[in-house]
């Protein structure tokens, strides 16, 4: 019997710039493919290594030390972690053991090819060798820095990661991304060539694009193939926007008054929040693709839809949390979400704010939503993705109800 270990928000995020704040902390990364980000932007060893202390470290320690528990050592062939956090889908590529990633790459890069007849064998081998450099036990050089060709190994600390970023991470990102694209791009769905079932809101009437380079391939099949079980819970976008409005003004900016009321015509703030929501569902790579390459949000929403349909073992809804817990218990054999009956979550403080109820009532009206979606493409895309989440949720409920367990006590529309 193997034992798994719980970890809360211990793995850092990756972003193309440092002018943002994230709960888990973040490091720079410019790679645009999941495998490229794995190799060019690995979690520093000191933040990944289990050193015999089970429990949380101080939040000011290296990112990852809050996951200072056994079960997912860097030289392991498995990872027995139950991880929760604010990270985007795909962030696990930075910290999963290299042997897990190597086995995964060996499979996906040769999928469908007869033995010994795979295309791009040199590119495949290059990436395989690069993945091996992430395993400290192999003692392989991660990169040759531009300073006199000095050998550099996988960064041990955040400071070392930062000091090697320009010399190692950036050129590795460019090199590995190119190899990965050469091997896999032709096999990936593309928003200009493929349409997922139900994705009319994304594929039809898309905004004019300067060029087709504004649209990239979807890495959702790669995310779906990674041997991890993901769960997520989504909230209806307009009720979520009301909470974001009150939370960010009245919590993060306690000494400031809102610049306008929630029913003001000044609604540009919605774009940033909706875009961030879509990027989280799209994947870790999407931040760099959007910020550095100018890839359109429509293209990234296409990948987000693929992830919702194929990349999550359980897709839950905020207004049906008990059903979500039941789904997780039935889907994942080693988890039982009913074993903490005395734990009760508190009500979010935003619901106590003045005008909260009135704003929720306004944002729930069809007329208001139609006006906002006509004005803000990110909100329109997010609304569509939530409808996809509802569809997937209902399908999963029906699927799990057919298993050899008690049927869900849930009214499926």
mmCIF file of C-alpha atoms in Angstrom:
data_model
loop_
_atom_site.group_PDB
_atom_site.id
_atom_site.type_symbol
_atom_site.label_atom_id
_atom_site.label_comp_id
_atom_site.label_asym_id
_atom_site.label_seq_id
_atom_site.Cartn_x
_atom_site.Cartn_y
_atom_site.Cartn_z
ATOM 1 C CA UNK A 1 0.000 0.000 0.000
ATOM 2 C CA UNK A 2 1.408 3.385 -0.993
ATOM 3 C CA UNK A 3 0.799 6.464 1.079
ATOM 4 C CA UNK A 4 0.053 9.837 -0.451
ATOM 5 C CA UNK A 5 0.807 13.222 1.084
ATOM 6 C CA UNK A 6 -1.186 16.435 1.025
ATOM 7 C CA UNK A 7 0.374 19.726 -0.017
ATOM 8 C CA UNK A 8 -1.261 23.159 -0.080
ATOM 9 C CA UNK A 9 0.034 25.932 -2.385
ATOM 10 C CA UNK A 10 3.651 24.870 -2.093
ATOM 11 C CA UNK A 11 4.743 24.981 -5.730
ATOM 12 C CA UNK A 12 5.613 28.310 -7.319
ATOM 13 C CA UNK A 13 4.087 29.662 -10.515
ATOM 14 C CA UNK A 14 5.896 30.698 -13.707
ATOM 15 C CA UNK A 15 5.227 33.998 -15.464
ATOM 16 C CA UNK A 16 6.893 35.854 -18.360
ATOM 17 C CA UNK A 17 7.319 38.978 -16.216
ATOM 18 C CA UNK A 18 7.739 39.738 -12.518
ATOM 19 C CA UNK A 19 5.289 42.658 -12.389
ATOM 20 C CA UNK A 20 2.531 40.498 -10.899
ATOM 21 C CA UNK A 21 1.858 38.905 -7.534
ATOM 22 C CA UNK A 22 0.768 35.318 -7.008
ATOM 23 C CA UNK A 23 -0.155 33.520 -3.802
ATOM 24 C CA UNK A 24 2.464 30.798 -4.275
ATOM 25 C CA UNK A 25 5.141 33.156 -5.575
ATOM 26 C CA UNK A 26 6.534 32.899 -9.089
ATOM 27 C CA UNK A 27 9.665 32.698 -11.205
ATOM 28 C CA UNK A 28 10.372 33.951 -14.712
ATOM 29 C CA UNK A 29 9.745 31.647 -17.657
ATOM 30 C CA UNK A 30 9.433 32.417 -21.368
ATOM 31 C CA UNK A 31 9.007 28.916 -22.817
ATOM 32 C CA UNK A 32 5.773 28.417 -24.774
ATOM 33 C CA UNK A 33 5.398 24.615 -24.755
ATOM 34 C CA UNK A 34 4.724 22.428 -21.699
ATOM 35 C CA UNK A 35 7.865 20.338 -22.243
ATOM 36 C CA UNK A 36 9.914 23.442 -22.952
ATOM 37 C CA UNK A 37 8.769 24.894 -19.648
ATOM 38 C CA UNK A 38 9.620 21.635 -17.876
ATOM 39 C CA UNK A 39 13.240 21.769 -19.012
ATOM 40 C CA UNK A 40 13.923 25.504 -19.131
ATOM 41 C CA UNK A 41 12.042 26.458 -15.961
ATOM 42 C CA UNK A 42 12.320 23.619 -13.415
ATOM 43 C CA UNK A 43 11.511 24.091 -9.786
ATOM 44 C CA UNK A 44 14.773 24.662 -7.874
ATOM 45 C CA UNK A 45 16.034 21.534 -6.127
ATOM 46 C CA UNK A 46 15.916 23.040 -2.648
ATOM 47 C CA UNK A 47 12.252 23.809 -3.185
ATOM 48 C CA UNK A 48 11.449 20.281 -4.373
ATOM 49 C CA UNK A 49 13.557 18.056 -2.149
ATOM 50 C CA UNK A 50 12.037 16.260 0.823
ATOM 51 C CA UNK A 51 14.444 16.635 3.733
ATOM 52 C CA UNK A 52 12.711 14.662 6.441
ATOM 53 C CA UNK A 53 10.365 17.273 7.843
ATOM 54 C CA UNK A 54 6.691 16.570 7.364
ATOM 55 C CA UNK A 55 4.643 19.727 7.580
ATOM 56 C CA UNK A 56 4.553 23.304 6.398
ATOM 57 C CA UNK A 57 7.588 25.527 6.332
ATOM 58 C CA UNK A 58 7.444 29.255 6.853
ATOM 59 C CA UNK A 59 5.775 30.992 3.896
ATOM 60 C CA UNK A 60 8.916 33.098 3.432
ATOM 61 C CA UNK A 61 11.027 30.030 2.662
ATOM 62 C CA UNK A 62 11.908 28.861 -0.825
ATOM 63 C CA UNK A 63 8.819 28.237 -2.975
ATOM 64 C CA UNK A 64 7.968 24.567 -2.694
ATOM 65 C CA UNK A 65 9.017 24.018 0.900
ATOM 66 C CA UNK A 66 5.391 24.048 1.891
ATOM 67 C CA UNK A 67 5.381 20.767 -0.062
ATOM 68 C CA UNK A 68 8.242 19.493 2.053
ATOM 69 C CA UNK A 69 6.710 16.028 2.333
ATOM 70 C CA UNK A 70 7.784 12.631 0.980
ATOM 71 C CA UNK A 71 6.214 10.800 -1.926
ATOM 72 C CA UNK A 72 7.437 12.856 -4.887
ATOM 73 C CA UNK A 73 11.235 12.912 -4.663
ATOM 74 C CA UNK A 74 13.146 14.124 -7.710
ATOM 75 C CA UNK A 75 14.699 10.695 -8.324
ATOM 76 C CA UNK A 76 11.368 8.890 -7.972
ATOM 77 C CA UNK A 77 9.452 7.113 -10.725
ATOM 78 C CA UNK A 78 6.113 8.165 -9.204
ATOM 79 C CA UNK A 79 4.578 11.094 -7.373
ATOM 80 C CA UNK A 80 2.206 10.419 -4.486
ATOM 81 C CA UNK A 81 1.068 13.956 -3.795
ATOM 82 C CA UNK A 82 -2.408 15.398 -3.404
ATOM 83 C CA UNK A 83 -1.793 19.015 -4.309
ATOM 84 C CA UNK A 84 -4.107 22.022 -4.080
ATOM 85 C CA UNK A 85 -3.251 25.571 -5.071
ATOM 86 C CA UNK A 86 -3.987 28.623 -7.183
ATOM 87 C CA UNK A 87 -1.672 27.411 -9.950
ATOM 88 C CA UNK A 88 -2.725 27.082 -13.575
ATOM 89 C CA UNK A 89 -3.250 23.668 -15.104
ATOM 90 C CA UNK A 90 0.114 22.399 -16.329
ATOM 91 C CA UNK A 91 2.191 23.927 -13.542
ATOM 92 C CA UNK A 92 2.905 20.361 -12.433
ATOM 93 C CA UNK A 93 5.331 20.029 -15.358
ATOM 94 C CA UNK A 94 7.823 22.148 -13.371
ATOM 95 C CA UNK A 95 7.998 19.897 -10.317
ATOM 96 C CA UNK A 96 7.050 16.333 -11.276
ATOM 97 C CA UNK A 97 10.001 13.896 -11.031
ATOM 98 C CA UNK A 98 12.089 13.854 -14.241
ATOM 99 C CA UNK A 99 11.620 10.087 -14.647
ATOM 100 C CA UNK A 100 7.846 10.646 -14.812
ATOM 101 C CA UNK A 101 8.290 13.349 -17.459
ATOM 102 C CA UNK A 102 10.820 11.248 -19.395
ATOM 103 C CA UNK A 103 8.443 8.279 -19.541
ATOM 104 C CA UNK A 104 5.643 10.617 -20.606
ATOM 105 C CA UNK A 105 7.707 12.271 -23.376
ATOM 106 C CA UNK A 106 8.897 8.899 -24.649
ATOM 107 C CA UNK A 107 5.247 7.887 -25.044
ATOM 108 C CA UNK A 108 3.724 11.033 -26.575
ATOM 109 C CA UNK A 109 6.625 11.719 -28.954
ATOM 110 C CA UNK A 110 6.327 8.266 -30.498
ATOM 111 C CA UNK A 111 2.560 7.780 -30.294
ATOM 112 C CA UNK A 112 1.226 6.204 -33.479
ATOM 113 C CA UNK A 113 4.662 5.437 -34.946
ATOM 114 C CA UNK A 114 5.865 1.920 -35.628
ATOM 115 C CA UNK A 115 8.871 0.862 -33.561
ATOM 116 C CA UNK A 116 12.040 2.333 -34.990
ATOM 117 C CA UNK A 117 10.139 4.395 -37.529
ATOM 118 C CA UNK A 118 9.287 7.516 -35.534
ATOM 119 C CA UNK A 119 9.677 10.856 -37.229
ATOM 120 C CA UNK A 120 12.204 13.404 -35.959
ATOM 121 C CA UNK A 121 14.317 10.891 -33.980
ATOM 122 C CA UNK A 122 17.104 13.427 -33.391
ATOM 123 C CA UNK A 123 14.670 15.980 -31.939
ATOM 124 C CA UNK A 124 13.069 13.334 -29.724
ATOM 125 C CA UNK A 125 16.476 12.214 -28.452
ATOM 126 C CA UNK A 126 17.552 15.811 -27.798
ATOM 127 C CA UNK A 127 14.536 16.412 -25.565
ATOM 128 C CA UNK A 128 15.024 13.081 -23.789
ATOM 129 C CA UNK A 129 18.593 14.010 -22.926
ATOM 130 C CA UNK A 130 17.481 17.442 -21.738
ATOM 131 C CA UNK A 131 14.887 15.885 -19.408
ATOM 132 C CA UNK A 132 17.582 13.651 -17.875
ATOM 133 C CA UNK A 133 19.568 16.726 -16.842
ATOM 134 C CA UNK A 134 16.756 17.590 -14.412
ATOM 135 C CA UNK A 135 17.443 14.515 -12.286
ATOM 136 C CA UNK A 136 20.129 15.450 -9.716
ATOM 137 C CA UNK A 137 21.076 11.782 -9.271
ATOM 138 C CA UNK A 138 22.196 11.671 -12.915
ATOM 139 C CA UNK A 139 24.689 14.526 -12.372
ATOM 140 C CA UNK A 140 24.217 15.738 -15.939
ATOM 141 C CA UNK A 141 24.918 19.294 -17.056
ATOM 142 C CA UNK A 142 21.691 21.302 -17.428
ATOM 143 C CA UNK A 143 23.295 23.934 -19.664
ATOM 144 C CA UNK A 144 26.565 25.488 -20.711
ATOM 145 C CA UNK A 145 26.381 29.116 -19.664
ATOM 146 C CA UNK A 146 27.603 31.820 -22.003
ATOM 147 C CA UNK A 147 30.290 32.741 -19.488
ATOM 148 C CA UNK A 148 33.291 30.717 -20.792
ATOM 149 C CA UNK A 149 31.050 27.711 -21.420
ATOM 150 C CA UNK A 150 30.792 27.057 -17.701
ATOM 151 C CA UNK A 151 28.799 23.933 -16.819
ATOM 152 C CA UNK A 152 25.591 24.645 -14.920
ATOM 153 C CA UNK A 153 23.426 22.031 -13.244
ATOM 154 C CA UNK A 154 19.731 22.230 -12.410
ATOM 155 C CA UNK A 155 19.345 25.295 -10.151
ATOM 156 C CA UNK A 156 19.472 24.460 -6.483
ATOM 157 C CA UNK A 157 17.934 27.647 -5.098
ATOM 158 C CA UNK A 158 15.718 30.456 -6.325
ATOM 159 C CA UNK A 159 18.709 32.802 -6.353
ATOM 160 C CA UNK A 160 20.641 30.381 -8.522
ATOM 161 C CA UNK A 161 17.654 30.014 -10.861
ATOM 162 C CA UNK A 162 17.473 33.799 -11.191
ATOM 163 C CA UNK A 163 21.215 34.202 -11.804
ATOM 164 C CA UNK A 164 21.165 31.537 -14.537
ATOM 165 C CA UNK A 165 17.957 32.706 -16.173
ATOM 166 C CA UNK A 166 19.392 34.763 -19.030
ATOM 167 C CA UNK A 167 22.317 32.376 -19.679
ATOM 168 C CA UNK A 168 20.425 29.094 -19.424
ATOM 169 C CA UNK A 169 16.669 29.260 -19.102
ATOM 170 C CA UNK A 170 16.019 31.613 -22.033
ATOM 171 C CA UNK A 171 18.181 29.784 -24.607
ATOM 172 C CA UNK A 172 16.911 26.409 -23.370
ATOM 173 C CA UNK A 173 13.331 27.611 -23.789
ATOM 174 C CA UNK A 174 13.957 28.605 -27.387
ATOM 175 C CA UNK A 175 15.841 25.430 -28.248
ATOM 176 C CA UNK A 176 13.535 22.897 -26.589
ATOM 177 C CA UNK A 177 10.357 24.661 -27.733
ATOM 178 C CA UNK A 178 11.590 24.395 -31.315
ATOM 179 C CA UNK A 179 12.294 20.664 -31.004
ATOM 180 C CA UNK A 180 8.960 19.942 -29.294
ATOM 181 C CA UNK A 181 7.010 21.909 -31.908
ATOM 182 C CA UNK A 182 8.811 20.036 -34.689
ATOM 183 C CA UNK A 183 7.807 16.689 -33.182
ATOM 184 C CA UNK A 184 4.240 17.383 -32.048
ATOM 185 C CA UNK A 185 2.730 20.460 -33.740
ATOM 186 C CA UNK A 186 1.219 18.574 -36.705
ATOM 187 C CA UNK A 187 -0.613 16.243 -34.295
ATOM 188 C CA UNK A 188 -2.216 18.986 -32.199
ATOM 189 C CA UNK A 189 -5.674 20.535 -32.743
ATOM 190 C CA UNK A 190 -5.643 24.122 -33.955
ATOM 191 C CA UNK A 191 -8.404 26.738 -33.522
ATOM 192 C CA UNK A 192 -8.277 27.608 -37.229
ATOM 193 C CA UNK A 193 -8.598 23.971 -38.306
ATOM 194 C CA UNK A 194 -10.574 22.181 -35.610
ATOM 195 C CA UNK A 195 -13.708 22.875 -33.625
ATOM 196 C CA UNK A 196 -14.556 21.142 -30.394
ATOM 197 C CA UNK A 197 -18.155 20.111 -29.912
ATOM 198 C CA UNK A 198 -20.067 23.059 -28.545
ATOM 199 C CA UNK A 199 -17.330 25.631 -29.199
ATOM 200 C CA UNK A 200 -19.373 27.868 -31.502
ATOM 201 C CA UNK A 201 -18.840 30.907 -29.290
ATOM 202 C CA UNK A 202 -15.121 30.611 -29.917
ATOM 203 C CA UNK A 203 -15.027 29.505 -33.542
ATOM 204 C CA UNK A 204 -17.680 31.817 -34.968
ATOM 205 C CA UNK A 205 -17.410 35.572 -35.416
ATOM 206 C CA UNK A 206 -13.939 35.724 -33.941
ATOM 207 C CA UNK A 207 -12.399 39.198 -33.933
ATOM 208 C CA UNK A 208 -10.257 40.079 -36.972
ATOM 209 C CA UNK A 209 -6.698 38.856 -36.566
ATOM 210 C CA UNK A 210 -3.598 40.571 -37.875
ATOM 211 C CA UNK A 211 -2.303 37.178 -38.946
ATOM 212 C CA UNK A 212 -2.779 33.503 -38.316
ATOM 213 C CA UNK A 213 0.193 33.728 -35.940
ATOM 214 C CA UNK A 214 -2.301 35.121 -33.434
ATOM 215 C CA UNK A 215 -3.586 31.550 -33.187
ATOM 216 C CA UNK A 216 -1.453 28.676 -31.942
ATOM 217 C CA UNK A 217 -1.917 24.925 -31.494
ATOM 218 C CA UNK A 218 -3.744 23.594 -28.478
ATOM 219 C CA UNK A 219 -1.680 21.597 -26.004
ATOM 220 C CA UNK A 220 -4.781 20.191 -24.320
ATOM 221 C CA UNK A 221 -4.126 16.639 -25.661
ATOM 222 C CA UNK A 222 -0.707 16.742 -23.969
ATOM 223 C CA UNK A 223 -2.236 17.915 -20.697
ATOM 224 C CA UNK A 224 -4.873 15.182 -20.923
ATOM 225 C CA UNK A 225 -2.221 12.500 -21.524
ATOM 226 C CA UNK A 226 -0.094 13.390 -18.487
ATOM 227 C CA UNK A 227 -0.662 10.661 -15.846
ATOM 228 C CA UNK A 228 -2.152 12.889 -13.158
ATOM 229 C CA UNK A 229 -5.698 13.263 -11.861
ATOM 230 C CA UNK A 230 -6.867 16.881 -11.866
ATOM 231 C CA UNK A 231 -9.994 18.363 -10.365
ATOM 232 C CA UNK A 232 -11.375 21.867 -10.582
ATOM 233 C CA UNK A 233 -14.414 23.797 -9.389
ATOM 234 C CA UNK A 234 -15.851 26.618 -11.484
ATOM 235 C CA UNK A 235 -18.152 29.449 -10.524
ATOM 236 C CA UNK A 236 -20.697 31.179 -12.730
ATOM 237 C CA UNK A 237 -18.736 34.138 -14.202
ATOM 238 C CA UNK A 238 -21.094 36.989 -13.335
ATOM 239 C CA UNK A 239 -21.567 36.018 -9.687
ATOM 240 C CA UNK A 240 -17.785 35.599 -9.561
ATOM 241 C CA UNK A 241 -17.236 39.077 -11.033
ATOM 242 C CA UNK A 242 -19.342 40.619 -8.274
ATOM 243 C CA UNK A 243 -17.203 38.905 -5.641
ATOM 244 C CA UNK A 244 -14.007 39.983 -7.398
ATOM 245 C CA UNK A 245 -15.251 43.572 -7.443
ATOM 246 C CA UNK A 246 -15.925 43.695 -3.698
ATOM 247 C CA UNK A 247 -12.951 41.573 -2.673
ATOM 248 C CA UNK A 248 -10.294 43.523 -4.548
ATOM 249 C CA UNK A 249 -11.570 46.947 -3.632
ATOM 250 C CA UNK A 250 -12.501 46.280 -0.046
ATOM 251 C CA UNK A 251 -9.729 43.875 0.951
ATOM 252 C CA UNK A 252 -6.573 44.586 -1.015
ATOM 253 C CA UNK A 253 -7.235 48.328 -1.104
ATOM 254 C CA UNK A 254 -8.755 48.821 2.348
ATOM 255 C CA UNK A 255 -7.885 52.508 2.499
ATOM 256 C CA UNK A 256 -9.413 53.356 -0.860
ATOM 257 C CA UNK A 257 -12.959 53.818 -1.968
ATOM 258 C CA UNK A 258 -14.092 52.138 -5.196
ATOM 259 C CA UNK A 259 -13.631 54.410 -8.177
ATOM 260 C CA UNK A 260 -17.178 53.611 -9.248
ATOM 261 C CA UNK A 261 -20.166 51.524 -8.261
ATOM 262 C CA UNK A 262 -20.670 48.010 -9.581
ATOM 263 C CA UNK A 263 -23.389 49.260 -11.959
ATOM 264 C CA UNK A 264 -21.140 51.924 -13.484
ATOM 265 C CA UNK A 265 -20.524 52.012 -17.237
ATOM 266 C CA UNK A 266 -16.815 51.770 -16.399
ATOM 267 C CA UNK A 267 -16.461 47.999 -16.685
ATOM 268 C CA UNK A 268 -12.974 47.678 -18.154
ATOM 269 C CA UNK A 269 -11.794 46.011 -14.941
ATOM 270 C CA UNK A 270 -13.740 42.916 -15.967
ATOM 271 C CA UNK A 271 -11.390 42.196 -18.867
ATOM 272 C CA UNK A 272 -8.342 41.647 -16.650
ATOM 273 C CA UNK A 273 -10.144 39.327 -14.257
ATOM 274 C CA UNK A 274 -11.822 37.311 -17.030
ATOM 275 C CA UNK A 275 -8.537 37.009 -18.927
ATOM 276 C CA UNK A 276 -6.754 35.679 -15.833
ATOM 277 C CA UNK A 277 -9.549 33.111 -15.329
ATOM 278 C CA UNK A 278 -9.194 31.911 -18.935
ATOM 279 C CA UNK A 279 -5.397 31.700 -18.669
ATOM 280 C CA UNK A 280 -5.666 29.521 -15.548
ATOM 281 C CA UNK A 281 -7.891 27.083 -17.460
ATOM 282 C CA UNK A 282 -5.784 27.339 -20.612
ATOM 283 C CA UNK A 283 -2.548 26.337 -18.952
ATOM 284 C CA UNK A 284 0.798 27.380 -17.560
ATOM 285 C CA UNK A 285 2.190 27.948 -21.065
ATOM 286 C CA UNK A 286 -0.588 30.366 -21.983
ATOM 287 C CA UNK A 287 0.798 33.256 -19.946
ATOM 288 C CA UNK A 288 3.923 33.404 -22.102
ATOM 289 C CA UNK A 289 2.028 32.811 -25.340
ATOM 290 C CA UNK A 290 -0.368 35.643 -24.562
ATOM 291 C CA UNK A 291 2.140 38.167 -23.174
ATOM 292 C CA UNK A 292 5.175 37.509 -25.364
ATOM 293 C CA UNK A 293 3.710 36.299 -28.662
ATOM 294 C CA UNK A 294 0.447 38.217 -28.617
ATOM 295 C CA UNK A 295 -1.564 35.043 -29.128
ATOM 296 C CA UNK A 296 -5.252 35.874 -29.129
ATOM 297 C CA UNK A 297 -7.518 35.103 -26.211
ATOM 298 C CA UNK A 298 -9.814 33.209 -28.605
ATOM 299 C CA UNK A 299 -6.959 30.832 -29.361
ATOM 300 C CA UNK A 300 -6.215 30.329 -25.669
ATOM 301 C CA UNK A 301 -9.897 29.813 -24.876
ATOM 302 C CA UNK A 302 -9.876 27.022 -27.467
ATOM 303 C CA UNK A 303 -7.183 25.250 -25.432
ATOM 304 C CA UNK A 304 -9.065 25.966 -22.204
ATOM 305 C CA UNK A 305 -12.143 24.272 -23.650
ATOM 306 C CA UNK A 306 -10.082 21.235 -24.622
ATOM 307 C CA UNK A 307 -8.723 21.061 -21.083
ATOM 308 C CA UNK A 308 -12.190 21.191 -19.558
ATOM 309 C CA UNK A 309 -13.406 18.429 -21.836
ATOM 310 C CA UNK A 310 -10.407 16.105 -21.542
ATOM 311 C CA UNK A 311 -7.927 17.249 -18.887
ATOM 312 C CA UNK A 312 -9.876 17.052 -15.617
ATOM 313 C CA UNK A 313 -10.963 13.871 -13.844
ATOM 314 C CA UNK A 314 -13.658 15.898 -12.058
ATOM 315 C CA UNK A 315 -15.168 19.254 -13.032
ATOM 316 C CA UNK A 316 -17.303 20.647 -10.228
ATOM 317 C CA UNK A 317 -19.558 23.669 -9.761
ATOM 318 C CA UNK A 318 -19.303 26.041 -6.805
ATOM 319 C CA UNK A 319 -23.037 25.970 -6.148
ATOM 320 C CA UNK A 320 -22.925 22.155 -5.908
ATOM 321 C CA UNK A 321 -19.930 21.526 -3.687
ATOM 322 C CA UNK A 322 -21.362 18.448 -1.956
ATOM 323 C CA UNK A 323 -21.866 16.835 -5.349
ATOM 324 C CA UNK A 324 -18.275 17.720 -6.245
ATOM 325 C CA UNK A 325 -16.988 15.994 -3.097
ATOM 326 C CA UNK A 326 -19.036 12.915 -3.941
ATOM 327 C CA UNK A 327 -17.656 12.910 -7.481
ATOM 328 C CA UNK A 328 -14.061 13.061 -6.222
ATOM 329 C CA UNK A 329 -14.704 10.204 -3.786
ATOM 330 C CA UNK A 330 -16.169 8.053 -6.549
ATOM 331 C CA UNK A 331 -13.578 8.969 -9.175
ATOM 332 C CA UNK A 332 -10.439 8.637 -7.038
ATOM 333 C CA UNK A 333 -10.239 5.352 -5.191
ATOM 334 C CA UNK A 334 -7.786 6.547 -2.538
ATOM 335 C CA UNK A 335 -9.692 9.695 -1.540
ATOM 336 C CA UNK A 336 -12.736 9.915 0.695
ATOM 337 C CA UNK A 337 -14.039 13.470 0.921
ATOM 338 C CA UNK A 338 -16.513 12.615 3.709
ATOM 339 C CA UNK A 339 -13.916 11.918 6.416
ATOM 340 C CA UNK A 340 -13.825 15.441 7.863
ATOM 341 C CA UNK A 341 -17.465 15.916 8.935
ATOM 342 C CA UNK A 342 -16.597 18.507 11.582
ATOM 343 C CA UNK A 343 -14.911 20.879 9.107
ATOM 344 C CA UNK A 344 -17.183 23.699 7.993
ATOM 345 C CA UNK A 345 -16.056 26.439 5.651
ATOM 346 C CA UNK A 346 -16.792 30.024 6.586
ATOM 347 C CA UNK A 347 -18.900 32.385 4.502
ATOM 348 C CA UNK A 348 -16.824 34.646 2.273
ATOM 349 C CA UNK A 349 -16.570 38.161 3.668
ATOM 350 C CA UNK A 350 -17.593 39.818 0.394
ATOM 351 C CA UNK A 351 -21.207 38.758 0.898
ATOM 352 C CA UNK A 352 -21.399 41.087 3.917
ATOM 353 C CA UNK A 353 -20.514 44.173 1.922
ATOM 354 C CA UNK A 354 -22.999 46.949 1.360
ATOM 355 C CA UNK A 355 -24.786 46.705 -2.003
ATOM 356 C CA UNK A 356 -23.498 43.130 -2.533
ATOM 357 C CA UNK A 357 -26.985 41.635 -2.905
ATOM 358 C CA UNK A 358 -28.135 44.420 -5.233
ATOM 359 C CA UNK A 359 -25.082 43.947 -7.446
ATOM 360 C CA UNK A 360 -25.606 40.188 -7.588
ATOM 361 C CA UNK A 361 -29.223 40.745 -8.619
ATOM 362 C CA UNK A 362 -28.173 43.155 -11.386
ATOM 363 C CA UNK A 363 -25.393 40.895 -12.702
ATOM 364 C CA UNK A 364 -27.790 37.941 -12.868
ATOM 365 C CA UNK A 365 -30.122 39.632 -15.366
ATOM 366 C CA UNK A 366 -29.973 38.519 -18.986
ATOM 367 C CA UNK A 367 -30.037 42.106 -20.233
ATOM 368 C CA UNK A 368 -26.984 43.132 -18.195
ATOM 369 C CA UNK A 369 -25.034 40.019 -19.163
ATOM 370 C CA UNK A 370 -25.798 40.494 -22.847
ATOM 371 C CA UNK A 371 -24.603 44.104 -22.695
ATOM 372 C CA UNK A 372 -21.373 43.170 -20.920
ATOM 373 C CA UNK A 373 -20.571 40.263 -23.234
ATOM 374 C CA UNK A 374 -21.127 42.441 -26.299
ATOM 375 C CA UNK A 375 -18.600 44.905 -24.885
ATOM 376 C CA UNK A 376 -16.050 42.534 -23.353
ATOM 377 C CA UNK A 377 -14.829 39.573 -25.390
ATOM 378 C CA UNK A 378 -12.974 37.960 -22.416
ATOM 379 C CA UNK A 379 -16.221 37.841 -20.422
ATOM 380 C CA UNK A 380 -18.076 36.343 -23.395
ATOM 381 C CA UNK A 381 -15.431 33.647 -23.765
ATOM 382 C CA UNK A 382 -15.487 32.944 -20.027
ATOM 383 C CA UNK A 383 -19.257 32.577 -20.056
ATOM 384 C CA UNK A 384 -18.927 30.059 -22.869
ATOM 385 C CA UNK A 385 -16.281 28.101 -20.969
ATOM 386 C CA UNK A 386 -18.550 27.935 -17.947
ATOM 387 C CA UNK A 387 -21.305 26.444 -20.123
ATOM 388 C CA UNK A 388 -18.754 23.842 -21.252
ATOM 389 C CA UNK A 389 -17.929 23.137 -17.595
ATOM 390 C CA UNK A 390 -21.628 22.604 -16.854
ATOM 391 C CA UNK A 391 -21.885 20.219 -19.785
ATOM 392 C CA UNK A 392 -18.829 18.237 -18.677
ATOM 393 C CA UNK A 393 -20.038 18.193 -15.075
ATOM 394 C CA UNK A 394 -23.396 16.693 -16.070
ATOM 395 C CA UNK A 395 -21.730 14.109 -18.283
ATOM 396 C CA UNK A 396 -19.359 13.081 -15.479
ATOM 397 C CA UNK A 397 -22.214 12.794 -12.997
ATOM 398 C CA UNK A 398 -24.093 10.468 -15.360
ATOM 399 C CA UNK A 399 -20.908 8.489 -16.004
ATOM 400 C CA UNK A 400 -20.115 8.030 -12.308
ATOM 401 C CA UNK A 401 -23.711 7.146 -11.456
ATOM 402 C CA UNK A 402 -23.360 4.081 -13.671
ATOM 403 C CA UNK A 403 -20.458 2.784 -11.607
ATOM 404 C CA UNK A 404 -21.040 0.116 -8.977
ATOM 405 C CA UNK A 405 -21.830 2.687 -6.302
ATOM 406 C CA UNK A 406 -24.911 4.408 -5.012
ATOM 407 C CA UNK A 407 -26.322 6.857 -7.536
ATOM 408 C CA UNK A 408 -25.899 10.546 -6.962
ATOM 409 C CA UNK A 409 -28.653 12.317 -5.157
ATOM 410 C CA UNK A 410 -28.562 15.089 -7.701
ATOM 411 C CA UNK A 411 -31.047 16.595 -10.058
ATOM 412 C CA UNK A 412 -29.470 16.622 -13.514
ATOM 413 C CA UNK A 413 -30.985 19.169 -15.839
#
